[in-house]
Coordinates of C-alpha atoms and ligand atoms in Angstrom, one line a residue:
M66 CA -43.5 -47.9 -4.7
S67 CA -43.1 -44.6 -3.2
S68 CA -40.0 -42.2 -4.2
R69 CA -39.4 -41.4 -0.6
K70 CA -35.8 -42.5 0.4
G71 CA -35.1 -41.0 3.8
P72 CA -32.5 -42.7 6.0
F73 CA -34.9 -44.1 8.5
K74 CA -37.2 -45.7 5.7
G75 CA -38.6 -49.1 6.9
R76 CA -36.7 -48.8 10.3
T77 CA -37.8 -50.9 13.0
V78 CA -38.2 -49.3 16.8
A79 CA -38.5 -52.2 19.0
V80 CA -36.5 -50.5 21.9
V81 CA -35.4 -47.2 22.5
N82 CA -31.8 -48.0 21.6
D83 CA -33.1 -48.8 17.9
L84 CA -32.5 -45.0 17.3
S85 CA -29.1 -43.6 18.2
L86 CA -29.1 -40.7 20.4
D87 CA -28.6 -38.3 17.7
E88 CA -31.5 -40.0 15.8
Q89 CA -33.6 -39.4 19.0
R90 CA -32.7 -35.9 19.0
Y91 CA -33.8 -35.5 15.4
L92 CA -36.9 -37.0 16.2
Y93 CA -37.5 -34.4 18.9
R94 CA -36.3 -31.7 16.8
K95 CA -39.1 -32.5 13.9
A96 CA -41.8 -33.2 16.8
G97 CA -41.1 -29.6 17.9
E98 CA -41.3 -28.0 14.6
L99 CA -44.4 -29.7 13.8
K100 CA -46.1 -28.7 17.1
R101 CA -45.0 -25.0 16.7
L102 CA -46.1 -24.9 13.2
V103 CA -49.7 -26.5 13.8
R104 CA -50.2 -24.6 17.0
S105 CA -49.3 -21.4 15.2
G106 CA -51.7 -22.1 12.3
G107 CA -48.6 -22.7 10.0
D108 CA -48.1 -24.8 6.9
A109 CA -47.3 -28.3 8.0
S110 CA -47.4 -29.8 4.6
E111 CA -43.9 -31.1 4.6
F112 CA -44.9 -33.4 7.4
R113 CA -47.9 -35.0 5.2
L114 CA -47.4 -38.2 3.2
N115 CA -50.7 -38.0 1.6
D116 CA -50.1 -41.5 0.3
K117 CA -53.0 -43.8 0.5
D118 CA -50.6 -46.8 -0.6
Y119 CA -48.7 -46.3 2.8
S120 CA -50.5 -48.4 5.3
V121 CA -50.5 -48.1 9.1
Y122 CA -51.7 -51.1 10.8
L123 CA -52.6 -50.8 14.4
I124 CA -52.3 -54.4 16.0
F125 CA -53.4 -53.8 19.9
M126 CA -53.5 -57.2 21.6
E127 CA -53.8 -55.6 24.8
D128 CA -55.8 -52.6 25.8
S129 CA -54.7 -49.1 25.1
T130 CA -56.3 -45.6 24.8
R131 CA -53.5 -43.4 24.1
T132 CA -51.0 -45.0 22.3
R133 CA -53.5 -46.7 20.0
E134 CA -55.5 -43.3 19.4
S135 CA -52.3 -41.1 19.0
F136 CA -51.0 -43.5 16.4
R137 CA -54.3 -43.7 14.6
N138 CA -54.5 -39.8 14.6
A139 CA -50.9 -39.5 13.6
A140 CA -51.5 -41.7 10.6
K141 CA -54.7 -39.9 9.6
F142 CA -52.7 -36.4 9.9
L143 CA -50.1 -37.9 7.6
G144 CA -52.6 -38.9 5.3
A145 CA -51.8 -42.7 5.2
R146 CA -54.1 -45.5 5.0
T147 CA -55.0 -46.5 8.6
N148 CA -56.1 -50.2 9.6
L149 CA -57.1 -51.2 13.1
F150 CA -56.6 -54.7 13.2
D151 CA -59.3 -56.3 15.4
T152 CA -57.4 -59.0 17.2
A153 CA -60.5 -60.0 19.3
T154 CA -62.3 -61.2 16.0
S155 CA -59.5 -62.4 14.0
S156 CA -57.8 -65.5 13.1
F157 CA -55.4 -65.4 16.1
N158 CA -58.2 -67.2 17.6
K159 CA -57.9 -70.2 15.2
N160 CA -54.4 -70.4 16.4
E161 CA -52.9 -68.2 13.4
S162 CA -49.1 -67.0 13.9
M163 CA -48.4 -63.5 14.3
S164 CA -46.1 -63.8 11.6
D165 CA -48.6 -65.3 9.2
A166 CA -51.0 -62.6 10.1
V167 CA -48.6 -59.8 9.5
K168 CA -47.4 -61.4 6.1
M169 CA -51.1 -61.4 4.8
L170 CA -51.6 -57.6 5.8
Y171 CA -48.1 -56.6 4.4
G172 CA -49.3 -58.1 1.1
Y173 CA -52.1 -55.4 0.9
S174 CA -50.3 -52.1 0.5
D175 CA -47.1 -50.9 -1.3
E176 CA -45.5 -50.2 2.2
S177 CA -46.4 -50.6 5.6
C178 CA -45.6 -49.8 9.1
F179 CA -46.9 -52.0 11.9
V180 CA -47.9 -50.7 15.3
I181 CA -47.9 -53.6 17.7
R182 CA -48.7 -53.8 21.7
S183 CA -48.6 -57.3 22.9
K184 CA -48.2 -59.3 25.9
L185 CA -45.4 -61.1 24.4
E186 CA -41.9 -59.6 24.6
G187 CA -39.6 -59.1 21.6
V188 CA -42.4 -59.4 19.0
C189 CA -41.5 -56.5 16.9
R190 CA -37.7 -57.8 16.8
W191 CA -38.9 -61.1 15.8
L192 CA -41.1 -59.7 13.1
E193 CA -38.5 -57.4 11.8
E194 CA -36.4 -60.5 11.2
S195 CA -39.1 -63.0 9.9
L196 CA -41.0 -60.4 7.5
G197 CA -37.7 -58.7 6.4
R198 CA -36.7 -62.1 5.1
Y199 CA -40.1 -62.6 3.4
A200 CA -39.9 -58.9 2.0
D201 CA -36.3 -59.8 0.7
I202 CA -37.6 -62.9 -1.1
C203 CA -40.4 -60.7 -2.5
G204 CA -37.9 -58.0 -3.5
R205 CA -40.4 -55.5 -1.8
P206 CA -39.4 -52.6 0.6
R207 CA -39.1 -54.1 4.3
P208 CA -42.1 -53.0 6.8
A209 CA -41.3 -51.0 9.7
F210 CA -42.5 -52.3 13.1
I211 CA -42.9 -50.0 16.1
N212 CA -43.3 -51.3 19.5
A213 CA -46.1 -50.1 21.4
G214 CA -45.5 -51.8 24.4
D215 CA -44.5 -55.4 25.1
G216 CA -45.1 -57.0 28.0
K217 CA -43.1 -55.6 30.9
H218 CA -40.0 -55.3 28.5
E219 CA -40.2 -51.6 26.7
H220 CA -42.5 -48.9 25.4
P221 CA -40.1 -47.0 23.5
T222 CA -42.7 -44.5 22.1
Q223 CA -43.8 -43.7 25.3
E224 CA -40.2 -43.1 26.2
F225 CA -39.8 -40.6 23.3
L226 CA -42.8 -38.7 24.2
D227 CA -41.7 -38.4 27.8
E228 CA -38.1 -37.2 27.0
F229 CA -39.5 -34.7 24.6
S230 CA -41.8 -33.6 27.5
F231 CA -38.8 -33.3 29.9
I232 CA -36.7 -31.4 27.3
E233 CA -39.7 -28.9 26.8
Q234 CA -39.8 -28.2 30.7
L235 CA -35.9 -27.9 30.5
G236 CA -36.1 -25.0 27.8
G237 CA -34.7 -27.6 25.3
R238 CA -31.7 -28.3 27.2
D239 CA -30.2 -31.7 27.3
E240 CA -26.9 -30.9 29.5
R241 CA -28.3 -32.5 32.7
I242 CA -31.5 -34.0 34.3
H243 CA -32.5 -34.9 37.7
L244 CA -35.9 -36.9 38.2
A245 CA -37.9 -39.3 40.5
L246 CA -39.4 -42.3 39.4
T247 CA -42.1 -43.5 41.6
G248 CA -44.9 -46.1 41.8
D249 CA -44.5 -49.8 40.2
L250 CA -41.2 -49.7 39.0
Y251 CA -41.1 -53.5 38.8
H252 CA -43.7 -53.9 36.2
G253 CA -43.6 -50.5 34.6
R254 CA -42.2 -50.9 31.0
T255 CA -42.3 -47.1 30.7
I256 CA -39.7 -47.0 33.6
H257 CA -37.8 -49.7 32.1
S258 CA -37.2 -47.7 28.8
K259 CA -35.8 -44.7 31.0
A260 CA -32.6 -46.6 31.6
D261 CA -31.5 -46.0 27.8
G262 CA -33.9 -43.0 27.1
L263 CA -32.4 -40.7 29.8
K264 CA -29.0 -41.3 27.8
L265 CA -29.9 -38.2 25.9
F266 CA -28.9 -36.0 29.2
R267 CA -25.2 -35.7 29.6
E268 CA -25.6 -36.0 33.4
V269 CA -28.5 -38.0 34.9
E270 CA -29.5 -38.3 38.5
V271 CA -32.3 -41.0 39.0
D272 CA -34.0 -41.3 42.3
L273 CA -36.1 -44.5 42.3
V274 CA -38.8 -44.4 44.9
A275 CA -40.8 -47.6 45.5
P276 CA -41.0 -50.2 48.2
E277 CA -38.9 -53.4 47.7
I278 CA -41.6 -55.7 46.1
L279 CA -42.3 -52.8 43.4
G280 CA -38.7 -51.9 43.1
M281 CA -36.7 -51.4 39.6
P282 CA -35.5 -55.1 38.4
A283 CA -31.7 -55.1 39.3
H284 CA -30.5 -55.3 35.7
Y285 CA -32.2 -52.0 34.7
T286 CA -30.7 -50.2 37.8
Q287 CA -27.3 -51.9 36.8
R288 CA -27.8 -50.8 33.1
M289 CA -28.6 -47.2 34.5
R290 CA -25.3 -47.2 36.6
D291 CA -23.5 -48.8 33.7
N292 CA -24.7 -45.6 31.5
G293 CA -23.1 -43.4 34.1
F294 CA -26.4 -42.3 36.0
L295 CA -26.2 -41.5 39.6
V296 CA -29.0 -43.7 41.1
R297 CA -30.4 -43.3 44.6
E298 CA -32.9 -45.6 46.1
Y299 CA -36.0 -45.1 48.4
E300 CA -38.7 -47.0 49.9
S301 CA -41.3 -44.6 50.1
L302 CA -42.3 -40.7 49.1
D303 CA -42.1 -39.7 52.8
E304 CA -38.5 -41.2 53.2
Y305 CA -37.5 -39.5 49.8
L306 CA -39.1 -36.1 50.6
A307 CA -36.9 -36.4 54.0
S308 CA -33.9 -36.9 52.1
G309 CA -33.6 -33.3 51.2
K310 CA -32.3 -34.3 47.5
V311 CA -35.7 -33.9 46.0
A312 CA -35.8 -33.7 42.0
P313 CA -38.0 -31.1 40.2
I314 CA -39.0 -33.5 37.8
W315 CA -41.2 -36.5 39.1
Y316 CA -42.7 -39.6 36.8
F317 CA -45.4 -41.3 38.7
T318 CA -46.5 -44.9 37.4
R319 CA -49.7 -46.8 38.7
L320 CA -49.6 -50.3 40.3
Q321 CA -50.1 -52.7 37.4
L322 CA -52.2 -55.0 39.3
E323 CA -53.1 -56.9 36.0
R324 CA -49.4 -58.1 36.0
M325 CA -48.9 -58.9 39.7
G326 CA -49.2 -62.3 41.5
D327 CA -51.5 -63.0 44.6
E328 CA -48.9 -62.5 47.3
V329 CA -48.1 -58.8 46.0
L330 CA -52.1 -58.1 45.2
E331 CA -52.7 -58.8 48.9
K332 CA -50.4 -56.0 49.7
A333 CA -51.5 -53.5 47.0
A334 CA -53.2 -50.9 49.4
T335 CA -50.2 -50.7 51.7
L336 CA -47.7 -50.6 48.7
R337 CA -49.8 -47.8 46.9
K338 CA -49.8 -45.8 50.2
S339 CA -46.2 -45.6 50.1
V340 CA -45.9 -44.1 46.7
T341 CA -49.1 -42.0 46.6
F342 CA -48.6 -38.1 46.9
R343 CA -50.6 -36.1 49.7
K344 CA -51.6 -32.5 49.9
D345 CA -49.1 -32.2 53.0
M346 CA -46.2 -33.0 50.8
I347 CA -46.5 -29.9 48.3
G348 CA -44.5 -27.5 50.5
L349 CA -41.5 -29.9 50.4
L350 CA -41.0 -29.9 46.7
P351 CA -38.4 -27.7 44.9
E352 CA -39.9 -24.6 43.1
G353 CA -40.9 -25.2 39.6
T354 CA -41.6 -28.9 39.9
R355 CA -43.7 -30.9 37.6
F356 CA -45.4 -34.1 37.7
Y357 CA -45.6 -36.6 34.5
H358 CA -47.4 -39.9 34.5
P359 CA -47.7 -42.2 31.3
L360 CA -51.3 -42.7 32.1
P361 CA -53.8 -44.1 32.5
R362 CA -54.1 -43.3 36.4
D363 CA -56.0 -45.5 38.5
R364 CA -59.6 -43.6 38.8
T365 CA -60.2 -45.2 42.5
A366 CA -56.7 -44.7 43.9
P367 CA -54.4 -42.4 41.8
T368 CA -50.8 -41.9 42.8
N369 CA -50.9 -38.6 41.4
P370 CA -54.3 -37.6 42.9
T371 CA -56.8 -35.5 41.2
F372 CA -56.6 -32.6 43.5
L373 CA -53.4 -32.0 41.6
D374 CA -55.0 -31.6 38.4
E375 CA -55.2 -27.7 38.3
T376 CA -52.1 -27.0 39.7
P377 CA -48.9 -26.0 37.9
L378 CA -47.6 -29.5 38.9
N379 CA -49.6 -30.8 36.3
G380 CA -47.1 -31.9 33.4
W381 CA -49.0 -35.1 32.5
D382 CA -51.6 -33.8 30.3
S383 CA -49.2 -31.8 27.9
Q384 CA -47.1 -35.0 28.1
S385 CA -49.9 -37.0 26.8
A386 CA -50.6 -34.8 24.0
N387 CA -47.2 -35.0 23.0
G388 CA -47.6 -38.5 22.0
Y389 CA -49.5 -37.3 18.9
W390 CA -46.6 -35.1 17.9
T391 CA -43.9 -37.5 18.6
R392 CA -45.6 -40.3 16.8
I393 CA -46.2 -38.3 13.7
A394 CA -42.6 -37.6 13.5
L395 CA -41.9 -41.2 14.0
I396 CA -44.0 -42.7 11.4
A397 CA -43.0 -39.9 8.8
M398 CA -39.5 -41.1 9.5
A399 CA -40.1 -44.9 9.3
A400 CA -42.1 -44.0 5.9
G401 CA -39.0 -42.1 4.4
L402 CA -40.7 -38.7 4.4
L403 CA -38.5 -37.4 7.2
G404 CA -34.8 -37.7 7.5
A405 CA -33.2 -35.9 4.7
D406 CA -31.9 -33.3 6.9
F407 CA -30.5 -35.7 9.3
E408 CA -27.1 -35.0 10.6
G409 CA -25.1 -37.1 13.0
E410 CA -24.1 -40.4 14.1
A411 CA -27.1 -43.0 12.9
K412 CA -27.4 -46.2 14.7
A413 CA -24.8 -48.8 13.9
P414 CA -25.9 -52.6 13.2
Q415 CA -24.8 -54.8 16.0
A416 CA -21.4 -56.5 14.9
F417 CA -20.2 -59.9 16.6
E418 CA -16.8 -60.9 16.1
D419 CA -16.6 -64.8 16.3
D420 CA -13.5 -64.3 18.7
F421 CA -14.0 -67.7 20.4
V422 CA -10.8 -69.7 19.2
H423 CA -7.4 -68.8 20.2
E424 CA -4.5 -70.8 19.2
A425 CA -2.4 -71.6 22.4
R426 CA 1.2 -72.3 22.7
V427 CA 2.2 -76.1 22.6
V428 CA 4.6 -77.2 25.4
Q429 CA 6.4 -80.4 24.3
R430 CA 6.9 -82.9 26.8
D431 CA 8.9 -86.2 26.8
K432 CA 6.3 -88.2 28.4
P433 CA 2.9 -89.1 26.7
E434 CA 0.1 -86.8 27.0
Y435 CA -3.1 -87.3 29.0
K436 CA -2.0 -90.5 30.9
V437 CA -3.6 -90.0 33.9
G438 CA -6.6 -92.3 34.0
I439 CA -7.1 -92.3 30.4
K440 CA -5.3 -94.2 27.9
P441 CA -2.9 -92.3 26.0
V442 CA -4.0 -91.0 22.8
E443 CA -2.0 -91.7 19.9
D444 CA -3.6 -89.8 16.9
G445 CA -7.0 -88.1 17.9
L446 CA -8.4 -85.0 20.0
V447 CA -8.5 -84.4 23.6
I448 CA -10.7 -81.5 25.3
D449 CA -8.9 -80.6 28.5
H450 CA -9.6 -78.0 31.1
I451 CA -13.5 -78.7 31.0
S452 CA -15.1 -76.5 33.7
S453 CA -11.8 -76.0 35.6
G454 CA -12.4 -75.1 39.2
D455 CA -16.0 -76.3 39.5
S456 CA -17.1 -78.8 41.8
I457 CA -16.3 -82.5 41.0
R458 CA -20.2 -83.1 40.8
D459 CA -20.6 -80.3 38.3
I460 CA -17.7 -81.4 36.2
W461 CA -19.3 -85.0 35.7
G462 CA -22.6 -83.4 34.7
H463 CA -20.6 -80.8 32.1
L464 CA -18.8 -84.0 30.8
D465 CA -22.1 -85.9 30.3
A466 CA -23.7 -82.9 28.7
I467 CA -20.8 -82.1 26.2
R468 CA -20.9 -85.8 25.3
R469 CA -24.6 -85.7 24.3
M470 CA -24.7 -82.5 23.0
L471 CA -21.9 -83.1 20.5
K472 CA -23.0 -86.5 20.0
L473 CA -19.8 -87.9 20.9
D474 CA -21.0 -91.7 21.1
V475 CA -17.7 -92.8 19.9
R476 CA -14.6 -94.8 21.5
G477 CA -12.9 -92.8 24.1
G478 CA -12.6 -91.8 27.7
H479 CA -13.6 -88.9 30.0
G480 CA -12.8 -88.2 33.6
V481 CA -12.3 -85.6 36.3
F482 CA -8.8 -84.9 37.4
H483 CA -6.6 -82.3 39.3
N484 CA -5.7 -79.2 37.7
N485 CA -2.6 -77.1 38.3
Q486 CA -4.5 -74.7 40.7
G487 CA -5.2 -77.6 43.1
S488 CA -8.7 -78.1 42.1
Y489 CA -10.4 -80.1 39.3
K490 CA -11.0 -80.2 35.7
G491 CA -12.7 -82.7 33.3
I492 CA -10.9 -84.3 30.4
I493 CA -12.5 -86.1 27.1
S494 CA -10.1 -88.1 25.0
L495 CA -11.5 -88.8 21.5
P496 CA -8.7 -91.3 19.7
D497 CA -9.1 -91.4 16.0
V498 CA -11.1 -88.1 15.9
T499 CA -9.1 -85.6 14.0
S500 CA -11.2 -82.6 13.8
F501 CA -14.3 -80.7 14.6
G502 CA -16.9 -79.0 12.4
G503 CA -17.2 -75.4 12.9
R504 CA -20.8 -75.5 14.5
D505 CA -19.5 -78.1 16.9
L506 CA -16.6 -76.1 17.9
K507 CA -18.9 -73.2 18.9
K508 CA -21.3 -75.4 20.8
L509 CA -18.1 -76.8 22.7
A510 CA -17.0 -73.2 23.2
A511 CA -20.4 -72.4 24.3
I512 CA -21.0 -75.1 26.7
A513 CA -17.4 -75.3 28.0
P514 CA -15.7 -71.9 27.7
G515 CA -12.0 -72.1 29.0
C516 CA -11.5 -75.6 27.7
T517 CA -8.6 -76.4 25.2
L518 CA -8.9 -78.6 22.2
N519 CA -5.5 -80.6 21.6
L520 CA -4.9 -82.2 18.5
V521 CA -2.5 -85.1 19.1
H522 CA -0.4 -86.7 16.4
E523 CA 2.1 -89.8 17.4
H524 CA 1.5 -89.0 20.9
R525 CA 2.3 -85.3 20.9
V526 CA 0.1 -82.2 20.9
V527 CA 0.5 -80.5 17.6
K528 CA -1.8 -77.9 17.9
K529 CA -3.8 -76.4 21.0
Y530 CA -7.0 -74.1 21.0
R531 CA -8.5 -72.3 23.8
L532 CA -12.0 -71.7 23.5
S533 CA -13.5 -68.9 25.2
M534 CA -17.2 -67.7 25.5
P535 CA -18.8 -67.0 21.9
P536 CA -20.4 -63.3 21.8
R537 CA -23.7 -64.9 20.3
I538 CA -24.9 -68.1 21.1
Y539 CA -27.9 -69.3 18.6
G540 CA -29.4 -71.9 16.6
F541 CA -29.0 -74.8 19.3
D542 CA -31.7 -77.1 20.2
E543 CA -30.6 -77.2 23.5
I544 CA -30.8 -73.5 24.5
S545 CA -34.1 -71.6 25.4
C546 CA -34.9 -68.3 26.7
K547 CA -36.4 -68.7 30.4
N548 CA -39.0 -65.9 30.1
E549 CA -42.5 -67.5 29.4
L550 CA -43.5 -64.0 28.0
C551 CA -40.8 -63.9 25.5
I552 CA -41.6 -64.6 21.7
S553 CA -38.9 -67.0 21.4
H554 CA -39.9 -69.2 24.5
P555 CA -41.1 -72.5 23.1
T556 CA -44.7 -72.1 24.2
S557 CA -45.3 -69.0 22.2
L558 CA -45.0 -71.3 19.0
E559 CA -43.8 -68.6 16.6
G560 CA -40.6 -70.1 15.7
A561 CA -38.3 -67.5 16.7
T562 CA -34.9 -68.9 16.6
T563 CA -33.4 -68.7 20.3
E564 CA -30.4 -66.2 20.4
F565 CA -28.2 -65.1 23.2
H566 CA -25.7 -62.2 23.3
R567 CA -22.9 -62.0 25.7
K568 CA -23.3 -59.1 27.9
S569 CA -20.2 -59.2 30.2
E570 CA -17.5 -61.7 31.1
R571 CA -15.9 -61.7 34.4
G572 CA -12.6 -63.7 34.9
D573 CA -14.8 -66.8 35.5
P574 CA -16.4 -67.7 32.3
G575 CA -19.6 -69.1 34.2
G576 CA -20.0 -65.5 35.4
A577 CA -20.9 -64.3 32.1
K578 CA -24.3 -63.0 31.6
F579 CA -26.4 -63.3 28.3
V580 CA -29.4 -61.3 27.1
C581 CA -32.0 -62.8 24.9
R582 CA -32.2 -60.8 21.5
Y583 CA -35.8 -60.5 21.8
C584 CA -36.9 -59.8 25.3
E585 CA -33.5 -58.8 26.4
R586 CA -34.0 -60.8 29.8
E587 CA -30.5 -61.4 31.3
H588 CA -29.7 -64.8 31.9
A589 CA -26.7 -66.5 33.8
F590 CA -24.6 -68.5 31.3
R591 CA -25.7 -72.0 32.7
E592 CA -29.4 -70.9 32.6
I593 CA -29.7 -70.8 28.9
W594 CA -28.9 -74.4 28.7
D595 CA -31.9 -77.0 28.8
L596 CA -29.6 -80.0 29.9
Ligands
CP1342 N1 -49.4 -44.5 28.3 C1 -49.9 -45.8 27.7 O1 -49.2 -46.5 27.1 O2 -51.2 -45.6 27.7 P1 -52.4 -46.6 27.0 O3 -52.2 -47.9 27.4 O4 -53.6 -45.9 27.1 O5 -51.8 -46.7 25.8

């Protein structure tokens, strides 16, 4: 085992946010130092691992030129063992799971870093979890996983090289940025990563330029606004250039035809026209404008056409080269080589408070409780205020779901009744049941947030608990991510445990949003359940 102990050792980068802003700044500082040293012929030995027991595995299950080759060259520069794992001829074709294959590779070296591109989303988060557990059992160092692009989710290392390039253009300043994102904003994962990557700048103005059908998914636009960005939207480059508020940094993307359905494909030519730059537009750009593009660009119909290649607008060639420097720095961090001089705020692990059970005041009444339509409970539990305010039909559905999910096939009753607000609520009475296990309590809170659980003794409510939406819902057979490309989707057969994190809660608990732990797809509360 190596003696390297940098603070980033074994860290996974599945999404941009896996590095704090200070950690991202550190990465850019190191990449800049390295680039200057090498370009000036200086001694860059502090950036070399020279360790053939450190393996960099390149697992590319989707095509790639830049990302794969820059990582391969970065690993060579570092002096690590480099393995290009050929997925086309591997046992993936014999239905081997990804975690089995990675576990096997992990066994071949002292320490390792896996660079993975996949159609499936959330793969690196899943492997971080499953291989992390395995490494702990073996008492060996946890491997690092670096997401080299997963479906249309994220491409964090592209984001790092993009931000590094923008900072270079801005002379090292990160106070403010005004940029235009154009092309296929719907499918472009490099675009989606900008919703977090641009937080590096203290003031951000983003102009989204794309026809509606290729527009930024609403949750990413919302995330940009939540991050304090000023966001403007335009349907075409013509409309944008006529706005008079044109950015000096443009980020083009190609139309990702391989990810489009037939309906969008039929319109591809018209759609492309609206986001393709023309010669007559040059005069409308602010002075010093530069264009960027993650590449590859379409050789038959590039949105940033070839007549721009030898003009000062071309920022994409140096941007592409920056992939090499930033990826050397990133692997060196993950290997524990860099990081001793890091100062600033480190990424804090995500914490969840199990704050969903709150004791409520018991109001004593002279008359027996819950007599309306339900036999009064002498001793037992009563679940009240179920789906309060929903339609009668929905409440019946939820009552049925609660009984099924909690396996409440015991004596008792349930029904729909008036609540105090003039609408309806559900009640389930469970005579003789005196407690719920913690897991069932969580399940109840997750399926019927807002309900109360009443402990009844000798016809009186002696304890009352109000259940709110748990911050994390996981480990139940009845939930699943609805993104078919997610690693946790039942069809992926990788065995990832479904897990949702609460994102927001409006007054109405049914309005809460949940994001999948792996692919970060946003789900409405009811959508997470398979009922
Ligand atoms: N920018 C990018 O990800 O390019 P490749 O698909 O060639 O890796």
